[in-house]
Backbone as a ProteinNet text record, in pm:
[ID]
protein_1_A
[PRIMARY]
XXXXXXXXXXXXXXXXXXXXXXXXXXXXXXXXXXXXXXXXXXXXXXXXXXXXXXXXXXXXXXXXXXXXXXXXXXXXXXXXXXXXXXXXXXXXXXXXXXXXXXXXXXXXXXXXXXXXXXXXXXXXXXXXXXXXXXXXXXXXXXXXXXXX
[TERTIARY]
55.4	-26.5	82.9	48	122.8	70.1	203	141.7	6.1	-61.7	-193.8	-140.4	-195.3	-154.8	-179.4	-110.9	-113	-229.3	-327	-375.9	-400.1	-334.7	-397.1	-465.4	-494.5	-608.2	-667.5	-606.2	-670.9	-705.9	-679.5	-750.1	-868.9	-854.7	-997.9	-1080.9	-1052.2	-1155.4	-1262.2	-1088	-1161.8	-1262	-1231.3	-1316.2	-1434.6	-1444.2	-1590.9	-1702.5	-1591.7	-1657.2	-1710.6	-1644.2	-1687.6	-1838.7	-1807.8	-1944.8	-2091.6	-2036	-2136.2	-2200.5	-2104.8	-2187.1	-2272.9	-2199.6	-2262.6	-2417.7	-2403.3	-2547.8	-2597.9	-2617.4	-2662.7	-2694.3	-2634.3	-2717.5	-2805.4	-2792.5	-2856.7	-3040.8	-2982.1	-3148.5	-3210.8	-3103.4	-3194.4	-3267.1	-3171.5	-3310.8	-3392.4	-3346.8	-3456.6	-3597.2	-3555.5	-3699	-3738.8	-3665.9	-3744.5	-3859.7	-3758.6	-3823.1	-3962.8	-3985.3	-4039.1	-4169.2	-4110.8	-4203.3	-4207	-4124.7	-4094.2	-4005.2	-4049.3	-3910.1	-3819.8	-3734.7	-3582.5	-3639.8	-3685.9	-3741.5	-3864.7	-3879	-3965.9	-3893.3	-3806.4	-3739.2	-3705.9	-3601.8	-3562.5	-3590.8	-3745.8	-3850	-3814.6	-3881	-3887.8	-3766.9	-3666.8	-3541.2	-3528.7	-3545.2	-3533.8	-3637.8	-3729.9	-3831.5	-3805.7	-3767	-3726.1	-3623.8	-3517.1	-3389.5	-3434.8	-3543.7	-3540	-3658.7	-3773.2	-3892.6	-4002.3	-4068.9	-4182.3	-4065.1	-4067.7	-4068.8	-4197.1	-4211.1	-4275.5	-4262.9	-4370.8	-4329.8	-4246.9	-4229.9	-4116.2	-4015.2	-3995.4	-3833.7	-3784.5	-3874.8	-3868.6	-3872.9	-3938.8	-3920.2	-3812.6	-3700.2	-3549.6	-3480.9	-3509.5	-3419.5	-3424.6	-3544	-3516.4	-3483.1	-3484.3	-3486.9	-3625.3	-3701.4	-3838.6	-3911.8	-4002.5	-4134.2	-4210.4	-4293.7	-4419.2	-4494.4	-4558.9	-4664.8	-4613.4	-4469.8	-4435.5	-4445.2	-4376.7	-4390.9	-4510.3	-4596.9	-4784.1	-4817.6	-4820.7	-4835.9	-4766.5	-4631.8	-4547.5	-4573	-4627.5	-4673	-4826.8	-4916.3	-5047.2	-4994.3	-4900	-4913.9	-4850	-4742.4	-4694.9	-4791.5	-4892.9	-5005.5	-5122	-5085.8	-5240.1	-5198.4	-5028.8	-5024.6	-4958.1	-5012.4	-4981.4	-4870.3	-4764.1	-4608.1	-4613.2	-4713	-4686.9	-4821	-4842.9	-4959.6	-4935.4	-5042.8	-4974.8	-5093.7	-5016.2	-5133.5	-5045.9	-5161.4	-5130.1	-4980.4	-4920.9	-4809.4	-4807.2	-4723.8	-4713.9	-4723.3	-4664.1	-4657.4	-4735.2	-4717.7	-4769.7	-4920.5	-5027.1	-5146.9	-5179.3	-5076.9	-5086.5	-5000.9	-4908.9	-4841.5	-4911.8	-4812	-4869	-4735.9	-4716.7	-4617.5	-4654.9	-4534.7	-4586.9	-4452	-4514.4	-4481.8	-4487.4	-4348.1	-4422.9	-4493.2	-4570.9	-4683.6	-4596.3	-4704.5	-4612.6	-4592.4	-4703.3	-4702.6	-4558.1	-4570.7	-4469.9	-4337.2	-4329.9	-4163.2	-4107.8	-4223.7	-4225.5	-4133.7	-4216.2	-4171.8	-4081.2	-4026.2	-3865.5	-3758.5	-3838.9	-3692.7	-3711.8	-3841.4	-3806.9	-3715.3	-3667.5	-3563.1	-3428.5	-3408.4	-3253	-3211.6	-3336.6	-3292.8	-3175	-3152.8	-3043.5	-2918	-2874.9	-2739.3	-2736.3	-2851.5	-2856	-2779.6	-2858.6	-2785	-2671.4	-2593.8	-2449.5	-2379.8	-2470.4	-2354.9	-2354.2	-2464.7	-2424.7	-2359.2	-2324.9	-2250.5	-2137.7	-2054.8	-1905.7	-1899.6	-1981.7	-1975	-1909.5	-2020.9	-1984	-1827.4	-1789.9	-1618.7	-1526.8	-1570.1	-1480.1	-1480.4	-1334.8	-1326.7	-1388.8	-1407.1	-1510.1	-1398.4	-1297	-1224.8	-1217.1	-1208.7	-1239.2	-1386.9	-1485.6	-1620	-1569.4	-1544.8	-1573.6	-1482.6	-1376.2	-1305.8	-1400.2	-1429.3	-1541.1	-1663.2	-1741.4	-1844.7	-1747.5	-1676	-1609.5	-1593.7	-1529.9	-1523.3	-1671.5	-1734.6	-1874.2	-1948.1	-1928.2	-2029.3	-1949.3	-1814.1	-1751.1	-1787.4	-1757.5	-1766	-1927.3	-2018.8	-2157.7	-2188.2	-2162.3	-2120.8	-2059	-1978.7	-1875.7	-2016.7	-2011.8	-2128.9	-2337.7	-2311.5	-2481.7	-2434.1	-2342.6	-2295.4	-2175.6	-2279	-2151.5	-2136.6	-2002.8	-1976.1	-1936.7	-1897.2	-1842.8	-1712.5
-132.4	5.2	104.8	213	350.8	440	576.6	656.1	720.7	749	836.5	1003.3	1015	1158.6	1280.6	1357.2	1486.1	1597.5	1706.8	1783.5	1911.8	1997.7	2130.2	2182.7	2263	2356.5	2391.5	2432	2497	2352.5	2279.9	2125	2087.7	2126.2	2096.5	2167.9	2317.6	2416.1	2389.6	2360.8	2310.9	2224.3	2092.2	1990.1	2006.4	2090.1	2150.5	2244	2278.7	2400.2	2294.8	2178.8	2122.8	2025.2	1974.8	1930.2	2031.5	2132.8	2224.9	2248.4	2239.8	2269	2177.7	2056.5	1905.8	1909.6	1945.6	1945	2060.6	2196.9	2267.2	2160.2	2171.6	2064.3	1947.1	1920.1	1786.5	1854.8	1947.3	2047.1	2051.6	2137.7	2173.2	2134.3	1973	1874.9	1804.3	1818.3	1737.6	1860.8	2017.5	2062.7	2047.3	2063.1	2028.3	1933.5	1777.4	1659.4	1686.1	1775.4	1791	1871.9	1969.2	2062.8	2217.7	2199.2	2327.6	2417.2	2495.6	2643.8	2577.5	2681	2618.7	2655.9	2780.8	2871.7	2745.6	2671.7	2567.4	2482.8	2420.4	2314.6	2319.4	2456	2476.1	2473.4	2546.3	2514.1	2385.3	2296.3	2181.7	2108.8	2154	2046.2	2116.6	2272.3	2250.8	2201.7	2177	2120.9	1970.7	1957.3	1788.2	1779.2	1852.1	1849.3	1872.3	1968	2053.1	2028.1	1952.9	1966	2069.1	2064	2161.6	2299.6	2369.2	2503.6	2625.9	2748.1	2860.8	2911.1	2986.3	3052.1	3200.4	3247.7	3349.6	3265.9	3172.2	3091.9	3090.8	3061.3	3003.7	3136.3	3199.8	3375.9	3388.7	3397.1	3468.6	3378.9	3256.8	3139.8	3164.6	3176.6	3219.5	3345.1	3454.4	3585.8	3635.1	3591.4	3621.5	3732.9	3745.2	3870.2	3797.8	3795.1	3766.1	3703	3808.2	3755.4	3718.2	3705.6	3595.6	3395	3423.5	3328.2	3304	3324.8	3247.8	3226.2	3342.3	3247	3097.4	3093.6	2972.1	2833.8	2907	2793	2754.1	2828.5	2802.4	2694.5	2720.1	2654.5	2469.3	2491.6	2392.9	2292.9	2350.6	2325.6	2254	2299.9	2288.4	2118.9	2133.5	2029.8	1895.2	1915.5	1835.7	1799.7	1898.2	1887.3	1969.1	2033.6	2068.3	2073.9	2086.8	2111.9	2238.8	2319.2	2444.6	2368.6	2364	2317	2445.4	2436.3	2497.3	2455.7	2571.2	2550.3	2460.3	2313	2224.6	2279.4	2445.4	2479.4	2604.9	2674.1	2866.2	2842.9	2831.3	2799.9	2963.6	3023.8	3184.1	3163.1	3063.2	3057.2	2950.2	2948.8	2857.1	2770.9	2633.6	2531.8	2479.7	2506.8	2428.7	2289.8	2148.7	2077.3	1951.1	1895.4	1792.7	1741.3	1673.6	1590.2	1449.2	1348.2	1218.8	1227.8	1278.6	1225.9	1296.6	1475.6	1531.4	1470.3	1418.8	1356	1249.5	1114.5	1068.5	1096.2	1174.1	1243.1	1273.1	1356.1	1428.7	1304.1	1219.5	1086.1	1028.9	1002.4	924.9	963.2	1099.5	1168.5	1118.8	1139.9	1126.2	984.2	924.7	798.9	759.8	673.1	636.4	697.6	830.1	892.1	888.6	896.5	923.8	786.8	647.9	532.5	530	593.1	617.1	673.9	786.1	826.4	805.3	716.4	632.9	551.5	473.9	385	397.4	526.3	564.4	639.6	694	743	650.5	517.2	377.6	314.7	346	303.8	377.4	526.1	573.4	506.7	546.1	510.6	585.9	596.2	681.6	819.1	802	906.8	988.8	957.4	1020	1092.1	1013.9	1048.8	1157.6	1159.7	1301.4	1368.3	1377.7	1529.8	1541.9	1457.1	1500.8	1588	1534.6	1626.2	1747.6	1780.5	1905	1987.1	1967.2	1997.3	2049.3	2005.8	2021.8	2090	2090.6	2161	2313.8	2343.9	2461.2	2519.1	2444.4	2510.5	2552.7	2467.2	2505.6	2662.7	2653.8	2796.5	2874.6	2906.4	2958.2	3032.7	2925.5	2952.1	2978.3	2974.1	3030.9	3148.8	3213.2	3369.5	3413.7	3469.6	3532.3	3635.1	3714.9	3850	3897.6	3807.9	3808.5	3690.6
17	13.6	-10.5	-64.4	-99	38.6	31.3	129.4	134.2	247.8	213.2	131.1	30.7	-37.3	68.7	81.1	196.9	109.6	177.1	50.8	163.1	60.9	119	173.9	261.7	281	166.2	75.1	-61.8	-97.5	-127.2	-195.8	-151.7	35.1	65.9	63	52.3	-4	-109.9	-224	-352.3	-349	-284.2	-310.9	-265.8	-147.5	-97.6	-174.2	-261	-359.9	-459.7	-493.9	-610.3	-553.9	-421.6	-342	-375.8	-324.2	-325.7	-459.2	-550.5	-688	-754.3	-694.4	-746.2	-625	-530.7	-489.9	-507.3	-590.2	-653.1	-743.9	-811.6	-960.5	-904.4	-827	-763.6	-735.9	-661.2	-612.8	-730	-819.8	-944.2	-1032.1	-1039.6	-1132.9	-1005.6	-911.4	-839.6	-818.3	-782.1	-793.6	-943.7	-1058	-1190.1	-1173.4	-1150.3	-1138.8	-1055.6	-962	-821.5	-896.1	-972.6	-1047.6	-897.1	-831.7	-773.4	-751.2	-721.6	-746.1	-656.5	-691.1	-575.8	-478.8	-427.4	-309.1	-259.8	-309.6	-236.1	-244.2	-294.6	-236	-139.5	-54	5.3	135.3	113.1	214.1	268.2	171.9	213.2	282.2	250.1	271.8	426.1	464.1	574.8	744.2	648.6	719.1	706.5	616.2	638.9	716.5	718.1	833.2	982.2	995.9	1103.7	1161.7	1137.4	1169.1	1156.4	1233.2	1244.2	1246.5	1168.7	1181	1156.8	1214	1246	1053.1	1013	907.7	942.6	1016.3	1052.1	1059.1	1086.3	1113.9	956.8	885.4	682.6	669.6	683.6	622.5	652.1	763.3	767.9	742.7	674.8	653.3	479.9	417.2	268.5	211	347	296.2	185.8	267.5	177.8	276.2	177.1	256.3	283.9	436.3	517.7	362.6	287.4	144.8	72.8	49.7	-36.5	44.3	159.3	190.3	231.4	231.5	277.9	164.3	32.3	-93.7	-119.8	-107.9	-101.5	-28.4	93.8	180.4	159.7	89.2	38.8	-66	-191.8	-300.5	-219.8	-158.9	-81.3	-57.6	52.3	99.3	-19.4	-117.7	-186	-276.3	-285.2	-354.3	-219.2	-131	-19.2	15.3	22.4	62.1	228.1	268.6	393.7	423.8	573.8	666.6	762.8	773.8	882.4	989.3	1115.2	1226.7	1339.6	1468.2	1560.7	1646.6	1667.9	1775.1	1853.1	1896	2040.5	2145.7	2144.2	2281.8	2325.5	2215.3	2183	2092.7	2110.9	2023.1	1982.2	1997.3	1936.3	1780.9	1778.4	1649.9	1569.7	1431	1391.4	1342.5	1322.5	1250.9	1137.7	1061.2	949.4	950.9	882.1	888.8	740.9	699.3	633.9	643.1	530.8	536	528.6	500.9	482.9	333.6	303.6	108.6	70.4	149.9	122.6	129.7	233.7	256.1	209.7	168.7	82.7	-47.9	-110.2	-301.6	-227	-175.9	-141.7	-80.9	-51.8	13.3	-130.8	-220.9	-315.5	-416.4	-436.4	-522.3	-456.1	-326	-264.9	-200	-163.8	-80.8	-130.2	-287.5	-302	-290.4	-277	-273.5	-127	-46.2	120.9	125.6	84.2	122	132.7	-1.9	-52.9	44.9	105.9	226.6	300.3	368.8	508.4	470.1	386.3	377.1	304.3	275.3	296.3	387.2	513.9	625.5	736.3	709.2	744.3	763.3	660.6	639.2	720.7	736.5	840.8	961.5	1014.4	1155.6	1266.6	1381.7	1434.2	1494.6	1457.3	1456.5	1363.9	1266	1146.5	1134.9	1185.1	1135.6	1251.2	1342.3	1442.7	1404.5	1289.3	1296.9	1153.7	1078.5	941.4	996.2	1131.8	1221	1241.9	1277.7	1372.8	1215.7	1135.4	1065.1	961.8	887	865.1	1005.3	1082.3	1167	1170.1	1163	1201.8	1003.7	974.8	814.7	790.6	810.2	820.7	898.7	1046.3	1096.7	1033.3	964.6	880.1	764.8	678	602.9	654.4	740.8	831.9	812.1	844.5	912.2	829.9	693.4	581.5	617.7	605.8	631.5	795.9	860.3	983.4	989.8
[MASK]
++++++++++++++++++++++++++++++++++++++++++++++++++++++++++++++++++++++++++++++++++++++++++++++++++++++++++++++++++++++++++++++++++++++++++++++++++++

């Protein structure tokens, strides 16, 4: 067996950029297959990852006006992707969550890739998984707070 290749910080940054481009392309193709706008797919992705969210939280995450968010949620509800329901602990608030049908439609689009990601991650030893998690969490934090 040969030696492990050494990668520079720039090599890693460029690999992250390539992954970002591939993910963007995948999301574009997925939104086309599902007949959704990019913003609609992004809202569904947030709900898929984080569970129920309030419309205001989604408005902030997607940098939309409340009117545009309301119209988008109306469209997604009409197509049975989401449901609005009373918030679990504050009856004055509304929560938005994916329907089972919405979750199934999204899962159908990504299940093969998700299975492969789990398999690749499973081949990492525990120390490598911890290092990857720390890296992704730090990178996500940096990306989530642009300009700081």
